[in-house]
CSV table of C-alpha atoms in Angstrom, one decimal:
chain,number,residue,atom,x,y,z
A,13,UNK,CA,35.0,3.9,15.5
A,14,UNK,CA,31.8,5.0,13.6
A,15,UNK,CA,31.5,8.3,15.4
A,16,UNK,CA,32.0,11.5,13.7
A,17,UNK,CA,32.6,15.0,15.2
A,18,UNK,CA,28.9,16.8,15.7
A,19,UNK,CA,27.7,13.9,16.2
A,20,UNK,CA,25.4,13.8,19.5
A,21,UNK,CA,27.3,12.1,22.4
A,22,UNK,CA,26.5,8.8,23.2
A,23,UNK,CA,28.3,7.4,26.1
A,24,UNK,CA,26.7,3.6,25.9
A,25,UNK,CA,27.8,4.0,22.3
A,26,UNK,CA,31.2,5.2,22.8
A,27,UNK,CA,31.7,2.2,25.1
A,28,UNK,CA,30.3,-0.1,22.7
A,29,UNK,CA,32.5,1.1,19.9
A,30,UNK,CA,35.7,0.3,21.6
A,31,UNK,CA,34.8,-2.8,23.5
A,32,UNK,CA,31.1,-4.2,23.1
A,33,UNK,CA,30.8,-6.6,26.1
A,34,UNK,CA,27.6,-8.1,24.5
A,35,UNK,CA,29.2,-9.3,21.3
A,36,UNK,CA,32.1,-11.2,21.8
A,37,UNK,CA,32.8,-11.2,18.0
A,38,UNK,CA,31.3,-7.4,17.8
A,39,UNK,CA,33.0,-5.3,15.3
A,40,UNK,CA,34.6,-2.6,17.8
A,41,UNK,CA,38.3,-1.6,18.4
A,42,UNK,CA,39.4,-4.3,21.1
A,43,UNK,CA,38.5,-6.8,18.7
A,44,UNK,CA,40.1,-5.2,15.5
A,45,UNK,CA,43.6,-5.5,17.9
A,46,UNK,CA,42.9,-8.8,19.5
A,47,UNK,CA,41.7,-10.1,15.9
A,48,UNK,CA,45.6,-9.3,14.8
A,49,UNK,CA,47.7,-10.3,17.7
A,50,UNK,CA,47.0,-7.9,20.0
A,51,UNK,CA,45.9,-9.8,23.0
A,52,UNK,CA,48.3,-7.3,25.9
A,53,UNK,CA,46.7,-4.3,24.3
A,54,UNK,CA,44.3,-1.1,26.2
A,55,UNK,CA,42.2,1.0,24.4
A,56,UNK,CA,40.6,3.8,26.7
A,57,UNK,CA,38.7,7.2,25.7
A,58,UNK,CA,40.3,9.9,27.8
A,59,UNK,CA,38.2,13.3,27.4
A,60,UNK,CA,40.6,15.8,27.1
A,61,UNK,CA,38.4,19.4,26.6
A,62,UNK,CA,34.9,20.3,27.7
A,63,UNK,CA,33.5,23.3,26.2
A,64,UNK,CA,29.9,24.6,26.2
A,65,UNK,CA,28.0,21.7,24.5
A,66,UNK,CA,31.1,20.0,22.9
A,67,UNK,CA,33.6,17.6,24.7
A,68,UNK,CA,36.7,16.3,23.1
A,69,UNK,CA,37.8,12.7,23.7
A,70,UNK,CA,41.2,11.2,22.7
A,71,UNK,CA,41.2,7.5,22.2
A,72,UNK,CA,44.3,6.3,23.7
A,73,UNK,CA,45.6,2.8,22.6
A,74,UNK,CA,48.4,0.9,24.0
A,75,UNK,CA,49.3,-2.4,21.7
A,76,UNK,CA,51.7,-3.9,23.7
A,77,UNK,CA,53.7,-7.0,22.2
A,78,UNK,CA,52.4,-9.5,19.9
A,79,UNK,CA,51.3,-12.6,21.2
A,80,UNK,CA,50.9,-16.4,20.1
A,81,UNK,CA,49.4,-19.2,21.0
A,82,UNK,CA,51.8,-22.0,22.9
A,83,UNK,CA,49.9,-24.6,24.3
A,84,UNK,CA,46.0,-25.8,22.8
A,85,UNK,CA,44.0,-28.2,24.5
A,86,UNK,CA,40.8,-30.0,25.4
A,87,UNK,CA,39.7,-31.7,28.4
A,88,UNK,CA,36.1,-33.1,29.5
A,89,UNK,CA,35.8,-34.7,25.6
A,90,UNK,CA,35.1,-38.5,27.7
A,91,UNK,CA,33.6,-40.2,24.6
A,92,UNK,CA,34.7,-38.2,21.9
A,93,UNK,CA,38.3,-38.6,20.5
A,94,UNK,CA,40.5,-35.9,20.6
A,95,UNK,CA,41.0,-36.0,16.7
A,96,UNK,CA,37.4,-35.2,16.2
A,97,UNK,CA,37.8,-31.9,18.1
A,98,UNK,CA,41.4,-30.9,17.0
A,99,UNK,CA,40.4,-30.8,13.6
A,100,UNK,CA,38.0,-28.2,13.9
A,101,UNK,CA,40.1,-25.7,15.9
A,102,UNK,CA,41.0,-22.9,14.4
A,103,UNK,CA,43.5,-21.9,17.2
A,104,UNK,CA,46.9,-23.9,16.1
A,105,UNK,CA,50.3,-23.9,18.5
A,106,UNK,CA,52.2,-20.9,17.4
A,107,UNK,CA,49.7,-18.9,15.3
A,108,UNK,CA,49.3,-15.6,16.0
A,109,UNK,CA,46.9,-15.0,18.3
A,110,UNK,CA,43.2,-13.4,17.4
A,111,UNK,CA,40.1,-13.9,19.2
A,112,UNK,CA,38.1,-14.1,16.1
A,113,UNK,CA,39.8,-17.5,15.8
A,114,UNK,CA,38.8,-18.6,19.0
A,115,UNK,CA,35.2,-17.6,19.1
A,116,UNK,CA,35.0,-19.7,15.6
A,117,UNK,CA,36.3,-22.6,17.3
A,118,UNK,CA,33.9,-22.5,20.1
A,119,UNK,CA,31.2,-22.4,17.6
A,120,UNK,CA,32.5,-25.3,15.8
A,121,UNK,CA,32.9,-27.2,18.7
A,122,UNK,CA,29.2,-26.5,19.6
A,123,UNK,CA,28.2,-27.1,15.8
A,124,UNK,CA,29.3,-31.1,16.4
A,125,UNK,CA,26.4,-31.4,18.7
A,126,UNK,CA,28.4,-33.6,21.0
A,127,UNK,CA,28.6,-30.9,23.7
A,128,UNK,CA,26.4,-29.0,25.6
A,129,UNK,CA,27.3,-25.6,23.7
A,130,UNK,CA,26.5,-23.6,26.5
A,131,UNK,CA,29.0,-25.4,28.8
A,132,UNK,CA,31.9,-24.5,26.0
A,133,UNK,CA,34.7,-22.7,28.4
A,134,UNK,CA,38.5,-21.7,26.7
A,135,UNK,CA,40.2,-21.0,29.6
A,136,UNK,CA,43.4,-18.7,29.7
A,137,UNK,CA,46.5,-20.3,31.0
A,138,UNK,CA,50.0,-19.2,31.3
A,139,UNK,CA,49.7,-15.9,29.5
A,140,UNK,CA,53.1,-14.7,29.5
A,141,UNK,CA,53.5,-10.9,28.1
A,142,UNK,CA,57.2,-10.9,27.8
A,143,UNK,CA,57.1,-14.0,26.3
A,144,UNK,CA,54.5,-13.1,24.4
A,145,UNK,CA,52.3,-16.6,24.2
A,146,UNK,CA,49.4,-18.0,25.9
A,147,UNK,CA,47.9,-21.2,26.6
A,148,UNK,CA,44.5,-22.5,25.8
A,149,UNK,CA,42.1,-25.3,27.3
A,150,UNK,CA,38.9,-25.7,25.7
A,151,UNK,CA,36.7,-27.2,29.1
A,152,UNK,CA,33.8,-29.5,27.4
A,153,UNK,CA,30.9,-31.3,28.9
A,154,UNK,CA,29.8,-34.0,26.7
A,155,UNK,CA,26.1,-34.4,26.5
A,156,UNK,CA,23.8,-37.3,24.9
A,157,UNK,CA,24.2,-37.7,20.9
A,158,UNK,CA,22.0,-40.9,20.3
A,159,UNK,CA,18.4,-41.0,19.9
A,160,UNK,CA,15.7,-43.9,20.2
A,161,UNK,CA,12.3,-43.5,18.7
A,162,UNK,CA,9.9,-46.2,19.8
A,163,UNK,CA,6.0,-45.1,19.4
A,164,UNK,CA,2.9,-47.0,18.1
A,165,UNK,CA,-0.6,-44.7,16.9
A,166,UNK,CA,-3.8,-46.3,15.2
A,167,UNK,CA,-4.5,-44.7,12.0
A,168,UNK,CA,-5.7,-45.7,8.4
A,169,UNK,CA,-7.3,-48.5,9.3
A,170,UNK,CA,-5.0,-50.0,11.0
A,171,UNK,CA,-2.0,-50.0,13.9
A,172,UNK,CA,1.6,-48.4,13.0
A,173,UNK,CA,4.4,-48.7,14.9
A,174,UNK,CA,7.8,-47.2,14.4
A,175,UNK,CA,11.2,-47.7,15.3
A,176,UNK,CA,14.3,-45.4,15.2
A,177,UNK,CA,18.0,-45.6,16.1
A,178,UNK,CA,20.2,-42.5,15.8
A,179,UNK,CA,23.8,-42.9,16.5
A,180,UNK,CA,25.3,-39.1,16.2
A,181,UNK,CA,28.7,-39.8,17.4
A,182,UNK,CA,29.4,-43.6,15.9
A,183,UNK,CA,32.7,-44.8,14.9
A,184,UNK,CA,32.6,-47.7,12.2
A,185,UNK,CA,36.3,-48.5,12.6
A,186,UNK,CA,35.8,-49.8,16.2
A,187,UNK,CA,32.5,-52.4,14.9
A,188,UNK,CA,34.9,-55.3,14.9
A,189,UNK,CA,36.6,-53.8,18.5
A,190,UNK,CA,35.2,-56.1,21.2
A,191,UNK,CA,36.3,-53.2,24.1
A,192,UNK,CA,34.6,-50.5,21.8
A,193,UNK,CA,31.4,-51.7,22.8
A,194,UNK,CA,29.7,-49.2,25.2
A,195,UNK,CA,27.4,-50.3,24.7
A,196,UNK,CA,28.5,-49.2,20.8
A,197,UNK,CA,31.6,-48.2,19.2
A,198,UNK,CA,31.2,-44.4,19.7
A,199,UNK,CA,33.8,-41.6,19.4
A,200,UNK,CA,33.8,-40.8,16.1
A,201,UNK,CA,31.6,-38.3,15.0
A,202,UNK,CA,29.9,-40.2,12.3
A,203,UNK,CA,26.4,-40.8,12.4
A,204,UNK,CA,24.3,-43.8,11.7
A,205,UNK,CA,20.1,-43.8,11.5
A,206,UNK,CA,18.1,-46.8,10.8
A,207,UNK,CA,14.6,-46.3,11.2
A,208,UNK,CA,11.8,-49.0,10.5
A,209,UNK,CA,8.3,-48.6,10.2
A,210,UNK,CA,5.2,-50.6,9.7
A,211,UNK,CA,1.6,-51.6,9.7
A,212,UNK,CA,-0.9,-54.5,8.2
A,213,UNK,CA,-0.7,-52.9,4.6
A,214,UNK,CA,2.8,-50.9,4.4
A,215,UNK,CA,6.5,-51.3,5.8
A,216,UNK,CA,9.2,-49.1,5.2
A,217,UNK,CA,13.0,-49.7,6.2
A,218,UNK,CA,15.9,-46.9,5.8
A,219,UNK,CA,19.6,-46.6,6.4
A,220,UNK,CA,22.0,-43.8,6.3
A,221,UNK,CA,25.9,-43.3,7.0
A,222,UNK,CA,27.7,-39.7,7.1
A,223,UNK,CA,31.4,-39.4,7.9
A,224,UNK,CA,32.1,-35.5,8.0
A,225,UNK,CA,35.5,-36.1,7.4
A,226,UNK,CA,35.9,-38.3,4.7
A,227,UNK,CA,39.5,-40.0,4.4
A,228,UNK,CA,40.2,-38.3,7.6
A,229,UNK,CA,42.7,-35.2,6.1
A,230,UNK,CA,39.9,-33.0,5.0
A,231,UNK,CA,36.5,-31.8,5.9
A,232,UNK,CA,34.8,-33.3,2.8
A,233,UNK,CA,31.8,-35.0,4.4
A,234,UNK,CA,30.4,-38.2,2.7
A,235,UNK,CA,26.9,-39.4,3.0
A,236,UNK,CA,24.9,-42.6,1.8
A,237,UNK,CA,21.3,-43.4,2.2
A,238,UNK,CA,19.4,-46.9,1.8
A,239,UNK,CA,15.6,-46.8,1.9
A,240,UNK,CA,12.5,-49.5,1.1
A,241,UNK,CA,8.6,-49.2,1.4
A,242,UNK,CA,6.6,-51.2,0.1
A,243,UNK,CA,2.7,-50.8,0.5
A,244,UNK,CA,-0.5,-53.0,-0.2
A,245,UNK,CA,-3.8,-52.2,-1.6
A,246,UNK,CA,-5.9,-51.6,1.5
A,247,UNK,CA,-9.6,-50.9,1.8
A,248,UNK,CA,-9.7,-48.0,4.3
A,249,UNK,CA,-13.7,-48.6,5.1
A,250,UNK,CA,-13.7,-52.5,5.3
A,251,UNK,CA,-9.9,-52.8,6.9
A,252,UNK,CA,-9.5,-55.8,3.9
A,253,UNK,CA,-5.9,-55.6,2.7
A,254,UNK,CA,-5.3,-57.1,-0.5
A,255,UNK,CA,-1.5,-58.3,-0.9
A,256,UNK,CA,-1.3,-59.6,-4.4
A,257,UNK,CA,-1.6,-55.8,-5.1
A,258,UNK,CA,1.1,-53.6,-4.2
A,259,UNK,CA,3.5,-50.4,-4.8
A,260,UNK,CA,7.1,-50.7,-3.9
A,261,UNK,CA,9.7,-47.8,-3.8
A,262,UNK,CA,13.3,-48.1,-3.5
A,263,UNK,CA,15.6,-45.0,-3.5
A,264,UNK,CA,19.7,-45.0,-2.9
A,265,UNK,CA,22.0,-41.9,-2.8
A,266,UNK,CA,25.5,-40.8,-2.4
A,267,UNK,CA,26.6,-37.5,-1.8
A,268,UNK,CA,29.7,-35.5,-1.2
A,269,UNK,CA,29.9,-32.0,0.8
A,270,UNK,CA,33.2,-29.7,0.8
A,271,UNK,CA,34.0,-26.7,2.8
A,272,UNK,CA,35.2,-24.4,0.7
A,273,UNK,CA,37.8,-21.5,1.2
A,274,UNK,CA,36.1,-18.5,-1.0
A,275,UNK,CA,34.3,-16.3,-0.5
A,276,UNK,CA,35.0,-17.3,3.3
A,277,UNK,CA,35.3,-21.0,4.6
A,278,UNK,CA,31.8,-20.9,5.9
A,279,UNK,CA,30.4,-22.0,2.7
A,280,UNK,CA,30.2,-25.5,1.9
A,281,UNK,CA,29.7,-27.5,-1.7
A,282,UNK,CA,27.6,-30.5,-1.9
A,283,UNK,CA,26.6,-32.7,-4.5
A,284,UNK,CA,25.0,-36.0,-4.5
A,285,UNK,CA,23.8,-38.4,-6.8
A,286,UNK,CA,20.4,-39.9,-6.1
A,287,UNK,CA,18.4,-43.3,-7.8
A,288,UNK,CA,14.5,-44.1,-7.4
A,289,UNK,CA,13.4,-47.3,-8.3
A,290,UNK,CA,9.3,-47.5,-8.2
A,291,UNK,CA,7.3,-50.9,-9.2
A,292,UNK,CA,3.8,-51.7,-9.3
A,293,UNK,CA,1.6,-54.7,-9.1
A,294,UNK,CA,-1.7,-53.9,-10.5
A,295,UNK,CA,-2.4,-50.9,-8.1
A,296,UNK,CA,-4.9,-49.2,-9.9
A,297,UNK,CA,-5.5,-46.7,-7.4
A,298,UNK,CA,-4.8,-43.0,-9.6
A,299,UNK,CA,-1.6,-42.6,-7.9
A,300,UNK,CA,0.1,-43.1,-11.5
A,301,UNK,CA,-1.4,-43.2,-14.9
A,302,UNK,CA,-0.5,-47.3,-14.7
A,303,UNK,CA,-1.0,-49.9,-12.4
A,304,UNK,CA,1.7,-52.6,-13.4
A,305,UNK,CA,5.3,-52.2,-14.8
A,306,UNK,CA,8.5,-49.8,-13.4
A,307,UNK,CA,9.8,-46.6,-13.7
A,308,UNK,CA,13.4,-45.5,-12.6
A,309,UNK,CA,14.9,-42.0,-11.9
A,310,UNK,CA,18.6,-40.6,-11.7
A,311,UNK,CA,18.9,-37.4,-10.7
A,312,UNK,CA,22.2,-34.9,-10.1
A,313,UNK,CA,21.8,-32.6,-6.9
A,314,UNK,CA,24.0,-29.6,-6.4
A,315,UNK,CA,23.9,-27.2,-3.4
A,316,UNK,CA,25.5,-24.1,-2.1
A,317,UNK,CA,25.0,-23.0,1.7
A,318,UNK,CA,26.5,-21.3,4.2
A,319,UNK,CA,26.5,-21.6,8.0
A,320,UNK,CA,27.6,-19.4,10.7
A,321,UNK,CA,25.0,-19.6,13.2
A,322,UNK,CA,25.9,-20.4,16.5
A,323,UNK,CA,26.7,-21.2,19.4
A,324,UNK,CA,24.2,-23.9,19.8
A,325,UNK,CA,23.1,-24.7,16.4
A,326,UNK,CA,19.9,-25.4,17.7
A,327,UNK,CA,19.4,-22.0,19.4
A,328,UNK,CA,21.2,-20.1,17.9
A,329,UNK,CA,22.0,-16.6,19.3
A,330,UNK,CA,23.7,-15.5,16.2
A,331,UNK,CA,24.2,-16.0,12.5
A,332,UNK,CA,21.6,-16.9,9.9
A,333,UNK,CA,21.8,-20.2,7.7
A,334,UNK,CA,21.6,-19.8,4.1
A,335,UNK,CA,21.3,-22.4,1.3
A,336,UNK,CA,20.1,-22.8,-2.5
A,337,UNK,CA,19.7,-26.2,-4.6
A,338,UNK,CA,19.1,-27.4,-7.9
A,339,UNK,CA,18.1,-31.1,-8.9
A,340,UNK,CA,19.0,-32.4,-12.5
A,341,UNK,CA,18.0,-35.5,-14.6
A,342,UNK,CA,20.2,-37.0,-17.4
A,343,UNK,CA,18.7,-36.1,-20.9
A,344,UNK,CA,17.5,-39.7,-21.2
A,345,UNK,CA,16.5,-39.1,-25.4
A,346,UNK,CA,19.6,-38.7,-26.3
A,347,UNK,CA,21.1,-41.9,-24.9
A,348,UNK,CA,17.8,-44.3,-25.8
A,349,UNK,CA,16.9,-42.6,-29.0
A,350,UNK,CA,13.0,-42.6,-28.2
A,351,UNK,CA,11.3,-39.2,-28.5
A,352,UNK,CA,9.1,-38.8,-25.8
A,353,UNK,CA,7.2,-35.8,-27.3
A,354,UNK,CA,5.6,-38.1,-29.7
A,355,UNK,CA,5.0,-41.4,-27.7
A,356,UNK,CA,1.5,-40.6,-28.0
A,357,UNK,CA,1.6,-40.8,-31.5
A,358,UNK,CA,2.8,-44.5,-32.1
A,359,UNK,CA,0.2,-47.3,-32.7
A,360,UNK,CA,1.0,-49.3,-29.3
A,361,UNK,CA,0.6,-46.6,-27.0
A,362,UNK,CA,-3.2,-45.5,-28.5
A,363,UNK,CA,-6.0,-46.3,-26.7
A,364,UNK,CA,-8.3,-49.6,-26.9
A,365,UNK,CA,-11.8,-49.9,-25.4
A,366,UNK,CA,-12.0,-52.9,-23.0
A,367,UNK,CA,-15.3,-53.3,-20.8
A,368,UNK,CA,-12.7,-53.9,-17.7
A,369,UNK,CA,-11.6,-49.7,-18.4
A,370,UNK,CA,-15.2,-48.5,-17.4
A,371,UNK,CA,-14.9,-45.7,-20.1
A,372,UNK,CA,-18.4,-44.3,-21.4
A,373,UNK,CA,-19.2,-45.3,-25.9
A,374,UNK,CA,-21.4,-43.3,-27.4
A,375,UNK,CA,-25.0,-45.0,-28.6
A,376,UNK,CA,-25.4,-42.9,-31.7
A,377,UNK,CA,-26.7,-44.6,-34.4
A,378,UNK,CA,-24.6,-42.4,-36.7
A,379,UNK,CA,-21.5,-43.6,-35.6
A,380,UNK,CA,-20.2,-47.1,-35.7
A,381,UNK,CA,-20.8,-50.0,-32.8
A,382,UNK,CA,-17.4,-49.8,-30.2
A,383,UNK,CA,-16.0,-53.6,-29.8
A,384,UNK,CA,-13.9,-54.7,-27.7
A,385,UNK,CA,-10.1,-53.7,-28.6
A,386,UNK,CA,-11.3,-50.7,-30.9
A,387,UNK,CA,-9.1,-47.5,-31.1
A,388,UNK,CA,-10.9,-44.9,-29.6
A,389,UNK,CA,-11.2,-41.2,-29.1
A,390,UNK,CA,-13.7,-38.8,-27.5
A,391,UNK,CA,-16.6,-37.7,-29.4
A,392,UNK,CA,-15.3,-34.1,-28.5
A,393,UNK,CA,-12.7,-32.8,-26.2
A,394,UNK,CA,-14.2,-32.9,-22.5
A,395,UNK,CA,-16.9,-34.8,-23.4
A,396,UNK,CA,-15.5,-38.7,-21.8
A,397,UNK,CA,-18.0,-40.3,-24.3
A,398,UNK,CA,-15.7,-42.3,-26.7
A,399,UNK,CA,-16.3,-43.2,-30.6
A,400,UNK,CA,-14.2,-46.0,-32.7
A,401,UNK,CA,-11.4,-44.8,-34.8
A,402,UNK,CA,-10.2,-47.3,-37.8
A,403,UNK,CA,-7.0,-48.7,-37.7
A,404,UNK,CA,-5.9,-46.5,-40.9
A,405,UNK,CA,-6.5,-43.6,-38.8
A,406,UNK,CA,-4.5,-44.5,-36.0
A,407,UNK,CA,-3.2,-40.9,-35.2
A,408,UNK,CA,-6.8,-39.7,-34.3
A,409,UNK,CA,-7.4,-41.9,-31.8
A,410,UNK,CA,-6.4,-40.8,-28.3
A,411,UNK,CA,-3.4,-41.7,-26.5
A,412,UNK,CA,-3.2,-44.5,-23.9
A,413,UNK,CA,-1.8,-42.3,-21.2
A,414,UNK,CA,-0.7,-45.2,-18.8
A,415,UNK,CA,1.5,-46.8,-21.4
A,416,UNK,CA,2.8,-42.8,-22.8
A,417,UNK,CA,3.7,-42.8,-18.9
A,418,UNK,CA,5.0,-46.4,-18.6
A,419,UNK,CA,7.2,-45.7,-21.6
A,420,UNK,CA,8.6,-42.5,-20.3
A,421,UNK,CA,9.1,-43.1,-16.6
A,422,UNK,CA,11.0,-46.7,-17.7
A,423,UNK,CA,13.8,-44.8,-19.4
């Protein structure tokens, strides 16, 4: 109840504290009853003394008989298939009844985002008190899932347009159903993006796929992701794009996500498993430490989060959303045997002077004459005025960071 004798009385409070109309999942005494099976019960605060500046009140609390749920259904659910809403009720035929339940359903059913969560209406039917049960019809309005992006913009030198296709409700079983065609498959509740984008000196082309109930039994969500860019050397000032120069990416992942059961079964597992593939064609620009060759990355991604914001998960008027992450990369050393603390030491990954690099040789006439594919090293730190270094002395002569980087990023 959460009031105490001597306390000052509070009659919004009182009210509150056995039925709070503004929370329907409020923690007060109708909902402790109705949370166990109580849905015939009355709770009422009778005062039974006045007396100067004190009253007495006697909170008076008739259970009546358990009840159960008979009969659960859905109706208004036009494209989406029943089994994509049945599976996230939390109100079965013959559990005990508790309004907790129910209010987590109607969240969950607003959470799939293929209803207007507003619109979301369990409707009581057939609540029998001597028989103890009670009926429930979930009322839905379905509301638009799929998105198109289509928009064009002049920036960079250059026009960009973009296309996107989001399917938020797709079903990949019905792609080879002729009558499924709606003018897609749809129904469900997997979700499908391809988005393409381009301009005179870049395009970039990505896929995804998420089925949030993978194998159909649990709600372990799988996701996969396919994306490609690939971008040309382009002169920003004289619009010149230069093709045979160019910086490609492609990444792929696959993840896993399951709802877990402790500490409560609003937390939810994921992992994934992510590659990135990058290659360069002489695009010398300072966005790496080399121009040409590949580098590769696998990384491991774990997350922990939980969710209980609702009811419309875009809105939400309750709940807060809370996640953590951490990203991994295999220990590549100790599969390749190459120690990448001292790449900078070995012979082939020194430095050379060539006249192409631009660097600055010093002109004293202490010092010997640089040549073309002399080792070389900086006259003193900071100063980017290079000397020669001997080939005996190797080790003194600076390291070639583009190749240090080459050899590390390429596993």
């Amino acid at each position: 109840l959460g009031i105490n004798k001597g306390d000052i009385y509070n009659g919004v409070l009182l009210e509150k504290r056995i039925a709070d109309k503004t929370k329907p999942d409020g923690d007060d005494i109708t909902n402790l009853y109705q949370n166990n099976g109580y849905l015939f019960s009355t709770i009422n605060a009778v005062e039974t003394k006045t007396a100067n500046d004190t009253i007495d009140f006697e909170i008076r609390v008739m259970e009546g008989p358990l009840a159960y749920f008979n009969k659960i259904s859905v109706v208004g659910n036009d494209k989406t298939n029943d089994r994509v809403i049945y599976r996230e009720l939390r109100t079965k035929p013959g559990q005990k009844y508790s309004k907790e339940d129910l209010v987590r359903t109607i969240r969950e059913i607003g959470a799939l985002g293929f209803f207007d969560p507003e619109a979301i209406d369990p409707k009581f039917k057939n609540v029998d008190a001597a028989a103890g049960t009670v009926d429930i019809e979930y009322n839905l309005v379905e509301k638009g899932s799929s998105q198109i992006e289509l928009q064009g913009g002049y920036g960079g030198g250059g026009f960009i347009g973009t296309l996107g296709l989001s399917f938020n409700n797709f079903s990949a079983r019905n792609l080879f159903n002729k009558e499924a065609y709606k003018p897609l498959p749809m129904g469900d509740g997997q979700k499908v993006a391809l988005r393409l984008q381009g301009s005179s000196y870049f395009q970039t082309y990505s896929l995804s796929f998420s089925e949030p109930w993978f194998g159909g039994k649990k709600p372990v969500s799988f996701s996969t992701s396919l994306s490609y860019s690939q971008q040309f050397l382009n002169n920003y000032q004289t619009g010149v794009v230069d093709r045979s120069r160019s910086f490609n990416i492609m990444s792929l992942s696959v993840g896993l996500a399951k709802r877990l059961t402790v500490p409560d079964d609003s937390f939810v597992l994921s992992q994934s498993v992510s590659f990135q593939y990058y290659d360069l064609h002489n695009y010398n620009t300072g966005l790496f430490t080399f121009g040409n060759g590949s580098s590769r990355n696998l990384a491991y991604t774990i997350g922990l989060s939980r969710s209980d914001k609702g009811t419309n998960p875009i809105f939400p008027m309750y709940g807060s959303d809370v996640s953590i992450s951490a990203k991994f990369t295999p220990p590549y050393s100790m599969f390749n045997g190459v120690d990448y603390s001292k790449l900078g030491d070995l012979l082939e990954n020194k430095l050379r002077y060539t006249a192409a690099s631009g660097l600055q040789t010093t002109h004293e006439v202490t010092l010997p004459v640089v040549a073309e594919g002399d080792l070389i090293k900086e006259t003193f730190v900071g100063s980017g005025v290079y000397q020669k270094v001997e080939e005996a002395d190797y080790l003194d002569a600076a390291a070639d960071r583009s190749k240090v980087d080459q050899k590390k990023f390429n596993w």
